[in-house]
Amino acid sequence: MRDILHLRAPGNWINDPNGFIYYQGKYHLFYQYFPYAPMWGTMHWGHAVSQDLVHWEHLGVALFPTKEYDRNGVFSGSALEKDGRMYLYYSAVRYLETDPEDIHRAVGDRYETSQAMVVSEDGFRFDNWGCKRQIIPVIRDESMAHAAHTRDPKVWQEDGWYYMALGSTAEEKAGRVLFYRSRDAENWEYAAQCRHRKFGRIVECPDLFRLGQTDVFLASMMYIGEAGKGYEHLPVCGIGAFDRRTCELTLSGEFQYVDYGMDLYAPQTNLDRDGRRVMIAWMRMPRAVEEEGRVWNGIMCLPRVVEVQDSHVFFRVHPEAEGYFSREVRHDGQLPEGPCRIHGILEEGRELDIGGYLIRMEQGCVKTDRSRVFGETKGVAAVCSTPEVPGQCRLDIYVEPNLIEVFINEGRYVISNVVYGLGKGLTGKVEHVWQGGR
């Protein structure tokens, strides 16, 4: 099975991207996968590959529960290459008591989490029985971490050391990030932790990398959104300084949202073939889609290059995805068939209508309204907004039947929204429209 531009669930359910890596000439993207229903359940790792971050081929299940410590789920993690082999790191979940009426749920949401790894010789074959290894047991010292909510190992290598960041919490009241390090990528020692007043109650999917002389921190924070006004768990990013000797992270300035559409979650980054820092994330969907004989729930955003300019983190469409839209078409008041890219300039008080999805500028902020193409969905916001946009507002809008991504001023801000039932009309100030051509 193949997907173009956006990796979708091959059927049933996907969520977080995992193990995103450019390895031996191909991009590998693993993802949280429940293969039995279009809903969250016991986690596996699905696997897809691409030559260009645009055309994706699904390869089926890579990792699945086989051990006592991961019997209730192979949860999120990352990948690196060492000595020509692919190392996968993941969070392993074991329920303390399983719901007798639904084995995919824990009674009282009580479970424990450890960290584990698998080594693959070629990035395509994964021995789920013989090659798994638990590398960080369940942490039961509450002063250090939380036995259940310590997860999502992000592993990277720098200057002869391997580093690991883990999301965690202090008593489910204050989020924190743990740092480990290793000389061989297999045996790990605790190094330090970071707390911050804006970490929410639990940190998930931490990511840390250097761009030039700047360290950028990304993570998904739980319970930072307004209850009842949309998702409570949201990804943020900020800049700071990470001391590689002590593993102490100091964050400066304010956080910004990774995406102002609020559907995006669990971003993960790695380097592309040309050394650019590229991000992919999961787009949360409140209900499944029935399409061509399959039911699916979950889609990944377009790959985005992460850059820092004037202490602000930009998320720009990756050149491979941008280049896919190579054929310009006439704007005749109708959306073209299939994926399209729309370019325009938005002025104060003006509005762009894309098949019922509205983009307008109010008091210097870009606002989107998907009310007419979303349906009645409780707990998920229909109207989204950026902060005030400095200067002229240039839009690059990528449109698919279930996802619209609005890039403002070359990625200064992004609004990505899941939609259902787009119409065909296109009105407003549109300068160019492109369709896919490769």
Tab-separated table of C-alpha atoms in Angstrom:
chain	number	residue	atom	x	y	z
A	1	MET	CA	0.000	0.000	0.000
A	2	ARG	CA	1.252	3.484	-0.880
A	3	ASP	CA	0.471	7.029	0.278
A	4	ILE	CA	1.468	10.349	-1.283
A	5	LEU	CA	2.424	13.444	0.762
A	6	HIS	CA	0.722	12.423	4.000
A	7	LEU	CA	1.224	9.049	5.599
A	8	ARG	CA	-2.212	7.766	6.596
A	9	ALA	CA	-3.319	4.864	8.720
A	10	PRO	CA	-3.220	1.824	6.428
A	11	GLY	CA	-6.524	0.919	8.047
A	12	ASN	CA	-7.770	1.251	11.615
A	13	TRP	CA	-5.706	3.477	13.962
A	14	ILE	CA	-2.369	5.303	14.050
A	15	ASN	CA	-0.992	8.017	16.294
A	16	ASP	CA	2.560	9.173	17.211
A	17	PRO	CA	5.379	9.004	14.646
A	18	ASN	CA	8.236	6.851	15.966
A	19	GLY	CA	11.779	5.984	14.923
A	20	PHE	CA	11.940	8.640	12.196
A	21	ILE	CA	15.335	8.239	10.502
A	22	TYR	CA	17.196	8.490	7.200
A	23	TYR	CA	18.948	5.133	7.054
A	24	GLN	CA	20.916	3.579	4.196
A	25	GLY	CA	19.307	5.624	1.450
A	26	LYS	CA	15.694	5.564	2.663
A	27	TYR	CA	13.525	7.467	5.105
A	28	HIS	CA	11.982	5.141	7.667
A	29	LEU	CA	8.947	6.247	9.614
A	30	PHE	CA	7.453	4.004	12.253
A	31	TYR	CA	4.212	4.889	13.993
A	32	GLN	CA	1.954	3.884	16.867
A	33	TYR	CA	-0.468	1.395	15.334
A	34	PHE	CA	-3.529	-0.503	16.517
A	35	PRO	CA	-4.277	-2.873	13.629
A	36	TYR	CA	-7.636	-4.189	14.829
A	37	ALA	CA	-10.006	-1.194	14.985
A	38	PRO	CA	-10.055	2.549	14.150
A	39	MET	CA	-9.529	3.426	17.822
A	40	TRP	CA	-6.700	3.527	20.347
A	41	GLY	CA	-5.625	0.110	21.693
A	42	THR	CA	-2.593	-2.069	22.422
A	43	MET	CA	0.250	-0.328	20.649
A	44	HIS	CA	2.376	-1.857	17.885
A	45	TRP	CA	4.889	-0.111	15.625
A	46	GLY	CA	3.795	0.132	12.019
A	47	HIS	CA	6.505	0.776	9.433
A	48	ALA	CA	6.707	2.804	6.221
A	49	VAL	CA	9.580	3.872	3.963
A	50	SER	CA	10.142	6.613	1.403
A	51	GLN	CA	12.848	7.774	-0.985
A	52	ASP	CA	11.748	11.420	-0.893
A	53	LEU	CA	9.406	12.103	2.093
A	54	VAL	CA	6.550	12.317	-0.418
A	55	HIS	CA	5.856	8.795	-1.685
A	56	TRP	CA	5.399	6.343	1.199
A	57	GLU	CA	5.191	2.572	1.117
A	58	HIS	CA	3.649	0.723	4.067
A	59	LEU	CA	5.552	-2.376	5.162
A	60	GLY	CA	3.258	-3.681	7.894
A	61	VAL	CA	3.990	-4.269	11.583
A	62	ALA	CA	7.608	-3.953	12.745
A	63	LEU	CA	7.321	-4.242	16.547
A	64	PHE	CA	4.646	-5.844	18.701
A	65	PRO	CA	4.288	-7.028	22.331
A	66	THR	CA	6.142	-10.247	23.171
A	67	LYS	CA	7.702	-9.708	26.612
A	68	GLU	CA	6.346	-9.468	30.130
A	69	TYR	CA	7.506	-5.846	30.350
A	70	ASP	CA	5.892	-4.812	27.013
A	71	ARG	CA	2.930	-7.162	26.986
A	72	ASN	CA	0.424	-4.278	26.897
A	73	GLY	CA	2.102	-2.099	24.346
A	74	VAL	CA	5.184	-1.075	22.398
A	75	PHE	CA	4.848	2.658	22.881
A	76	SER	CA	6.594	5.666	21.352
A	77	GLY	CA	10.316	6.073	20.824
A	78	SER	CA	13.081	6.872	18.363
A	79	ALA	CA	15.843	5.429	16.201
A	80	LEU	CA	19.521	5.921	15.418
A	81	GLU	CA	22.148	4.257	13.254
A	82	LYS	CA	25.208	2.660	14.863
A	83	ASP	CA	27.816	0.527	13.088
A	84	GLY	CA	25.503	0.184	10.103
A	85	ARG	CA	22.651	-1.215	12.175
A	86	MET	CA	19.346	0.397	13.173
A	87	TYR	CA	18.742	0.819	16.904
A	88	LEU	CA	15.111	1.301	17.956
A	89	TYR	CA	14.196	2.583	21.421
A	90	TYR	CA	10.675	2.442	22.822
A	91	SER	CA	8.575	2.643	25.978
A	92	ALA	CA	7.300	-0.735	27.169
A	93	VAL	CA	3.976	-0.844	29.015
A	94	ARG	CA	2.627	-3.464	31.418
A	95	TYR	CA	-0.840	-3.135	32.942
A	96	LEU	CA	-1.147	-3.770	36.654
A	97	GLU	CA	-4.646	-5.118	36.013
A	98	THR	CA	-6.312	-5.723	32.659
A	99	ASP	CA	-9.962	-4.901	32.065
A	100	PRO	CA	-11.648	-8.315	31.652
A	101	GLU	CA	-14.131	-6.821	29.167
A	102	ASP	CA	-11.466	-5.043	27.108
A	103	ILE	CA	-7.940	-6.431	27.250
A	104	HIS	CA	-6.633	-3.273	25.554
A	105	ARG	CA	-7.421	-1.167	28.643
A	106	ALA	CA	-5.983	-1.061	32.157
A	107	VAL	CA	-8.336	-1.063	35.132
A	108	GLY	CA	-8.161	2.365	36.750
A	109	ASP	CA	-5.567	3.388	34.161
A	110	ARG	CA	-2.935	1.714	36.366
A	111	TYR	CA	0.185	0.537	34.565
A	112	GLU	CA	3.969	0.794	34.668
A	113	THR	CA	6.434	1.825	32.000
A	114	SER	CA	10.039	0.857	31.302
A	115	GLN	CA	12.359	1.596	28.386
A	116	ALA	CA	13.517	-1.041	25.920
A	117	MET	CA	15.384	-1.424	22.638
A	118	VAL	CA	15.631	-3.599	19.534
A	119	VAL	CA	18.543	-3.790	17.082
A	120	SER	CA	17.912	-4.530	13.389
A	121	GLU	CA	20.693	-5.517	11.016
A	122	ASP	CA	19.064	-3.903	7.977
A	123	GLY	CA	16.108	-1.745	9.083
A	124	PHE	CA	13.577	-4.177	7.596
A	125	ARG	CA	13.777	-7.286	9.774
A	126	PHE	CA	12.960	-7.053	13.484
A	127	ASP	CA	13.306	-9.941	15.918
A	128	ASN	CA	10.575	-9.307	18.488
A	129	TRP	CA	11.451	-12.413	20.482
A	130	GLY	CA	15.231	-12.647	20.553
A	131	CYS	CA	16.538	-9.072	20.198
A	132	LYS	CA	14.458	-7.041	22.614
A	133	ARG	CA	16.211	-5.766	25.706
A	134	GLN	CA	14.948	-3.763	28.677
A	135	ILE	CA	17.482	-0.973	29.204
A	136	ILE	CA	15.848	1.214	31.893
A	137	PRO	CA	13.600	-0.655	34.343
A	138	VAL	CA	10.495	0.885	35.874
A	139	ILE	CA	11.560	3.878	37.980
A	140	ARG	CA	9.903	3.564	41.385
A	141	ASP	CA	11.661	6.471	43.093
A	142	GLU	CA	9.135	9.298	42.872
A	143	SER	CA	11.835	11.882	43.580
A	144	MET	CA	13.419	10.895	40.278
A	145	ALA	CA	10.521	9.990	37.977
A	146	HIS	CA	7.080	8.372	37.768
A	147	ALA	CA	6.536	4.617	37.461
A	148	ALA	CA	3.772	4.970	34.841
A	149	HIS	CA	4.311	8.341	33.164
A	150	THR	CA	7.964	8.156	32.119
A	151	ARG	CA	8.124	7.538	28.401
A	152	ASP	CA	9.006	8.286	24.776
A	153	PRO	CA	12.821	7.955	24.636
A	154	LYS	CA	14.439	10.308	22.129
A	155	VAL	CA	18.017	9.125	21.530
A	156	TRP	CA	20.794	10.903	19.642
A	157	GLN	CA	24.588	10.873	19.356
A	158	GLU	CA	27.026	13.776	19.793
A	159	ASP	CA	30.765	14.031	20.409
A	160	GLY	CA	31.284	10.398	21.357
A	161	TRP	CA	28.286	10.188	23.693
A	162	TYR	CA	24.751	8.912	23.241
A	163	TYR	CA	22.000	10.914	24.927
A	164	MET	CA	18.418	10.036	25.825
A	165	ALA	CA	15.575	12.377	26.778
A	166	LEU	CA	12.486	10.975	28.517
A	167	GLY	CA	9.217	12.733	29.278
A	168	SER	CA	7.983	12.370	32.849
A	169	THR	CA	6.126	14.002	35.739
A	170	ALA	CA	6.384	14.738	39.442
A	171	GLU	CA	3.313	13.148	41.026
A	172	GLU	CA	1.255	13.937	37.916
A	173	LYS	CA	1.335	17.603	38.974
A	174	ALA	CA	4.414	19.050	37.255
A	175	GLY	CA	6.065	17.879	34.047
A	176	ARG	CA	9.774	17.155	33.834
A	177	VAL	CA	12.319	15.774	31.366
A	178	LEU	CA	14.946	13.200	32.327
A	179	PHE	CA	18.322	12.893	30.616
A	180	TYR	CA	20.447	9.753	30.376
A	181	ARG	CA	23.720	9.143	28.578
A	182	SER	CA	25.715	6.180	27.330
A	183	ARG	CA	29.014	5.346	25.657
A	184	ASP	CA	27.671	2.365	23.692
A	185	ALA	CA	23.953	3.192	23.121
A	186	GLU	CA	22.998	0.119	25.174
A	187	ASN	CA	24.002	0.731	28.798
A	188	TRP	CA	22.538	3.937	30.207
A	189	GLU	CA	23.210	6.077	33.268
A	190	TYR	CA	20.986	8.799	34.677
A	191	ALA	CA	22.502	12.276	34.271
A	192	ALA	CA	20.049	15.094	35.070
A	193	GLN	CA	16.526	16.384	34.771
A	194	CYS	CA	14.809	19.622	33.823
A	195	ARG	CA	11.639	21.171	35.236
A	196	HIS	CA	9.898	24.279	33.984
A	197	ARG	CA	6.830	26.189	35.131
A	198	LYS	CA	5.229	25.733	31.683
A	199	PHE	CA	5.798	21.989	31.332
A	200	GLY	CA	2.173	21.201	32.177
A	201	ARG	CA	1.472	18.170	34.353
A	202	ILE	CA	3.165	15.494	32.204
A	203	VAL	CA	5.746	15.823	29.432
A	204	GLU	CA	5.519	13.502	26.406
A	205	CYS	CA	7.650	13.022	23.289
A	206	PRO	CA	10.610	15.272	24.222
A	207	ASP	CA	13.023	16.211	21.445
A	208	LEU	CA	16.238	18.241	21.675
A	209	PHE	CA	18.622	19.269	18.900
A	210	ARG	CA	21.079	21.964	17.920
A	211	LEU	CA	20.573	24.375	15.020
A	212	GLY	CA	23.757	26.353	14.517
A	213	GLN	CA	24.652	27.605	17.993
A	214	THR	CA	21.096	27.282	19.307
A	215	ASP	CA	19.532	24.342	21.136
A	216	VAL	CA	15.858	23.805	20.321
A	217	PHE	CA	13.545	21.876	22.620
A	218	LEU	CA	10.240	20.369	21.462
A	219	ALA	CA	7.802	18.416	23.600
A	220	SER	CA	4.133	17.617	23.970
A	221	MET	CA	2.745	18.966	27.236
A	222	MET	CA	-0.290	17.463	28.918
A	223	TYR	CA	-2.972	19.694	30.463
A	224	ILE	CA	-1.799	23.036	29.150
A	225	GLY	CA	-4.847	23.738	26.962
A	226	GLU	CA	-8.112	25.155	28.253
A	227	ALA	CA	-10.469	22.382	29.324
A	228	GLY	CA	-13.604	22.308	27.194
A	229	LYS	CA	-12.158	24.610	24.508
A	230	GLY	CA	-10.169	22.091	22.492
A	231	TYR	CA	-7.394	19.648	23.142
A	232	GLU	CA	-5.744	19.971	26.560
A	233	HIS	CA	-2.496	18.303	25.454
A	234	LEU	CA	-0.423	20.417	23.041
A	235	PRO	CA	3.122	20.466	21.598
A	236	VAL	CA	5.356	23.470	22.230
A	237	CYS	CA	8.902	24.493	21.378
A	238	GLY	CA	11.483	26.879	22.747
A	239	ILE	CA	15.166	27.704	22.600
A	240	GLY	CA	17.813	27.358	25.274
A	241	ALA	CA	21.160	25.814	26.103
A	242	PHE	CA	21.973	22.143	26.752
A	243	ASP	CA	25.247	21.413	28.552
A	244	ARG	CA	26.543	18.194	26.985
A	245	ARG	CA	28.859	17.525	29.958
A	246	THR	CA	26.235	17.701	32.697
A	247	CYS	CA	23.040	17.196	30.639
A	248	GLU	CA	21.546	20.292	32.220
A	249	LEU	CA	18.977	22.054	30.050
A	250	THR	CA	18.302	25.777	30.500
A	251	LEU	CA	15.378	27.229	28.584
A	252	SER	CA	15.198	30.937	27.756
A	253	GLY	CA	12.338	33.073	26.582
A	254	GLU	CA	8.754	31.997	26.019
A	255	PHE	CA	7.451	28.815	24.443
A	256	GLN	CA	5.523	28.906	21.193
A	257	TYR	CA	3.082	26.359	19.849
A	258	VAL	CA	4.483	24.048	17.202
A	259	ASP	CA	1.199	24.446	15.321
A	260	TYR	CA	-1.689	26.811	16.030
A	261	GLY	CA	-4.378	24.527	14.593
A	262	MET	CA	-4.149	22.506	17.829
A	263	ASP	CA	-4.793	19.133	16.087
A	264	LEU	CA	-1.087	18.377	15.657
A	265	TYR	CA	0.617	16.287	18.356
A	266	ALA	CA	3.711	14.225	19.178
A	267	PRO	CA	6.178	15.841	16.719
A	268	GLN	CA	9.445	14.012	16.095
A	269	THR	CA	12.501	15.299	14.234
A	270	ASN	CA	15.596	13.913	12.597
A	271	LEU	CA	18.068	14.870	9.867
A	272	ASP	CA	17.257	14.437	6.196
A	273	ARG	CA	19.763	13.298	3.579
A	274	ASP	CA	21.068	16.867	3.224
A	275	GLY	CA	21.461	17.518	6.945
A	276	ARG	CA	18.322	19.608	7.419
A	277	ARG	CA	16.325	19.160	10.620
A	278	VAL	CA	12.937	17.819	9.503
A	279	MET	CA	9.807	17.248	11.612
A	280	ILE	CA	6.780	14.999	11.176
A	281	ALA	CA	3.825	14.838	13.576
A	282	TRP	CA	0.474	13.129	14.072
A	283	MET	CA	-2.764	14.911	13.199
A	284	ARG	CA	-5.480	13.931	15.678
A	285	MET	CA	-8.811	12.995	14.073
A	286	PRO	CA	-11.988	12.988	16.198
A	287	ARG	CA	-13.637	10.391	13.986
A	288	ALA	CA	-12.612	7.823	11.398
A	289	VAL	CA	-12.847	8.082	7.622
A	290	GLU	CA	-14.461	5.434	5.414
A	291	GLU	CA	-12.730	5.438	2.070
A	292	GLU	CA	-12.430	2.917	-0.764
A	293	GLY	CA	-13.378	-0.044	1.361
A	294	ARG	CA	-11.187	0.766	4.376
A	295	VAL	CA	-11.816	2.580	7.627
A	296	TRP	CA	-8.902	4.606	8.952
A	297	ASN	CA	-8.129	7.121	11.672
A	298	GLY	CA	-4.870	9.078	11.863
A	299	ILE	CA	-2.682	10.976	9.408
A	300	MET	CA	0.767	12.589	9.517
A	301	CYS	CA	1.416	16.225	8.654
A	302	LEU	CA	3.616	17.306	5.774
A	303	PRO	CA	7.345	17.050	6.539
A	304	ARG	CA	8.595	20.408	7.829
A	305	VAL	CA	12.083	21.863	8.027
A	306	VAL	CA	12.823	23.412	11.422
A	307	GLU	CA	14.876	26.616	11.462
A	308	VAL	CA	15.613	29.399	13.954
A	309	GLN	CA	15.567	33.041	12.917
A	310	ASP	CA	15.743	35.974	15.366
A	311	SER	CA	15.043	33.643	18.316
A	312	HIS	CA	11.853	32.374	16.677
A	313	VAL	CA	11.352	28.768	15.557
A	314	PHE	CA	10.061	28.433	11.986
A	315	PHE	CA	8.412	25.333	10.495
A	316	ARG	CA	8.688	25.395	6.703
A	317	VAL	CA	7.392	22.866	4.200
A	318	HIS	CA	10.170	20.486	3.234
A	319	PRO	CA	11.495	21.198	-0.307
A	320	GLU	CA	10.562	17.690	-1.481
A	321	ALA	CA	6.918	18.200	-0.519
A	322	GLU	CA	6.875	21.746	-1.895
A	323	GLY	CA	8.387	20.556	-5.160
A	324	TYR	CA	5.710	17.932	-5.639
A	325	PHE	CA	3.303	20.728	-6.622
A	326	SER	CA	4.977	21.538	-9.917
A	327	ARG	CA	2.019	22.162	-12.230
A	328	GLU	CA	0.291	25.528	-12.000
A	329	VAL	CA	-3.414	25.564	-12.857
A	330	ARG	CA	-5.866	28.363	-13.534
A	331	HIS	CA	-7.986	29.633	-10.675
A	332	ASP	CA	-11.599	29.516	-11.916
A	333	GLY	CA	-13.448	29.544	-8.611
A	334	GLN	CA	-13.179	25.781	-8.165
A	335	LEU	CA	-10.755	23.614	-6.234
A	336	PRO	CA	-8.800	21.281	-8.502
A	337	GLU	CA	-9.172	17.544	-8.048
A	338	GLY	CA	-6.696	15.957	-5.664
A	339	PRO	CA	-4.063	17.653	-3.486
A	340	CYS	CA	-3.359	21.298	-4.271
A	341	ARG	CA	-1.243	24.183	-3.081
A	342	ILE	CA	-2.717	27.679	-2.940
A	343	HIS	CA	-0.719	30.885	-2.571
A	344	GLY	CA	-2.214	34.211	-1.585
A	345	ILE	CA	-1.834	37.379	0.463
A	346	LEU	CA	-4.286	37.994	3.276
A	347	GLU	CA	-5.220	41.543	4.188
A	348	GLU	CA	-6.947	42.814	7.318
A	349	GLY	CA	-10.683	42.130	7.193
A	350	ARG	CA	-10.421	39.884	4.114
A	351	GLU	CA	-11.421	36.230	3.881
A	352	LEU	CA	-10.465	33.205	1.804
A	353	ASP	CA	-13.018	30.396	1.392
A	354	ILE	CA	-11.604	26.985	0.474
A	355	GLY	CA	-14.520	24.624	-0.019
A	356	GLY	CA	-16.200	25.945	3.140
A	357	TYR	CA	-12.986	26.229	5.168
A	358	LEU	CA	-12.504	29.904	6.013
A	359	ILE	CA	-9.269	31.835	6.536
A	360	ARG	CA	-9.516	35.464	7.612
A	361	MET	CA	-7.385	38.225	9.109
A	362	GLU	CA	-8.683	39.926	12.231
A	363	GLN	CA	-6.733	42.459	14.290
A	364	GLY	CA	-3.492	41.279	12.739
A	365	CYS	CA	-4.060	37.578	13.501
A	366	VAL	CA	-4.781	34.790	11.028
A	367	LYS	CA	-7.888	32.857	12.007
A	368	THR	CA	-9.318	29.691	10.529
A	369	ASP	CA	-12.886	28.462	10.842
A	370	ARG	CA	-13.719	24.872	9.888
A	371	SER	CA	-17.266	24.875	11.307
A	372	ARG	CA	-18.853	24.124	7.936
A	373	VAL	CA	-16.468	21.260	7.098
A	374	PHE	CA	-16.020	19.598	10.472
A	375	GLY	CA	-19.408	18.678	11.909
A	376	GLU	CA	-20.472	18.550	15.521
A	377	THR	CA	-17.418	17.365	17.435
A	378	LYS	CA	-17.381	18.020	21.157
A	379	GLY	CA	-14.178	19.121	22.798
A	380	VAL	CA	-12.361	20.050	19.570
A	381	ALA	CA	-12.065	23.697	18.549
A	382	ALA	CA	-13.542	24.802	15.217
A	383	VAL	CA	-11.910	28.264	15.215
A	384	CYS	CA	-8.133	28.679	15.590
A	385	SER	CA	-5.847	31.713	15.631
A	386	THR	CA	-2.189	32.690	15.411
A	387	PRO	CA	-0.598	35.474	17.445
A	388	GLU	CA	-0.347	38.809	15.698
A	389	VAL	CA	1.507	38.467	12.407
A	390	PRO	CA	4.236	41.062	11.785
A	391	GLY	CA	4.254	42.718	8.371
A	392	GLN	CA	2.527	41.469	5.234
A	393	CYS	CA	0.676	38.157	5.579
A	394	ARG	CA	1.669	35.652	2.876
A	395	LEU	CA	-0.068	32.283	2.843
A	396	ASP	CA	0.927	28.927	1.413
A	397	ILE	CA	-1.984	26.523	1.856
A	398	TYR	CA	-1.791	22.775	1.252
A	399	VAL	CA	-5.192	21.197	0.733
A	400	GLU	CA	-6.271	17.559	0.895
A	401	PRO	CA	-9.774	16.141	1.552
A	402	ASN	CA	-9.103	15.578	5.282
A	403	LEU	CA	-6.277	17.985	6.074
A	404	ILE	CA	-5.524	21.641	5.385
A	405	GLU	CA	-2.138	23.123	6.381
A	406	VAL	CA	-1.729	26.902	6.325
A	407	PHE	CA	1.856	28.208	6.382
A	408	ILE	CA	2.059	31.903	7.242
A	409	ASN	CA	5.051	34.027	6.201
A	410	GLU	CA	7.206	31.032	5.260
A	411	GLY	CA	6.483	29.073	8.395
A	412	ARG	CA	6.601	31.739	11.091
A	413	TYR	CA	3.288	30.259	12.163
A	414	VAL	CA	1.364	27.231	10.931
A	415	ILE	CA	-2.281	26.287	11.340
A	416	SER	CA	-3.084	22.667	10.450
A	417	ASN	CA	-6.681	21.490	10.659
A	418	VAL	CA	-8.364	18.149	10.140
A	419	VAL	CA	-11.528	18.557	8.048
A	420	TYR	CA	-14.379	16.421	6.745
A	421	GLY	CA	-16.476	17.059	3.650
A	422	LEU	CA	-14.747	19.910	1.805
A	423	GLY	CA	-16.745	21.537	-0.958
A	424	LYS	CA	-15.429	22.488	-4.401
A	425	GLY	CA	-15.589	26.289	-4.304
A	426	LEU	CA	-12.573	28.609	-3.969
A	427	THR	CA	-13.093	32.338	-3.403
A	428	GLY	CA	-10.935	35.180	-2.129
A	429	LYS	CA	-7.610	36.715	-3.106
A	430	VAL	CA	-5.701	33.810	-4.665
A	431	GLU	CA	-2.501	34.410	-6.654
A	432	HIS	CA	-1.415	30.896	-7.628
A	433	VAL	CA	-2.784	27.358	-7.494
A	434	TRP	CA	-0.607	24.298	-8.075
A	435	GLN	CA	-1.356	20.595	-8.365
A	436	GLY	CA	0.867	17.603	-7.739
A	437	GLY	CA	3.003	16.683	-10.723
A	438	ARG	CA	5.615	14.108	-9.688
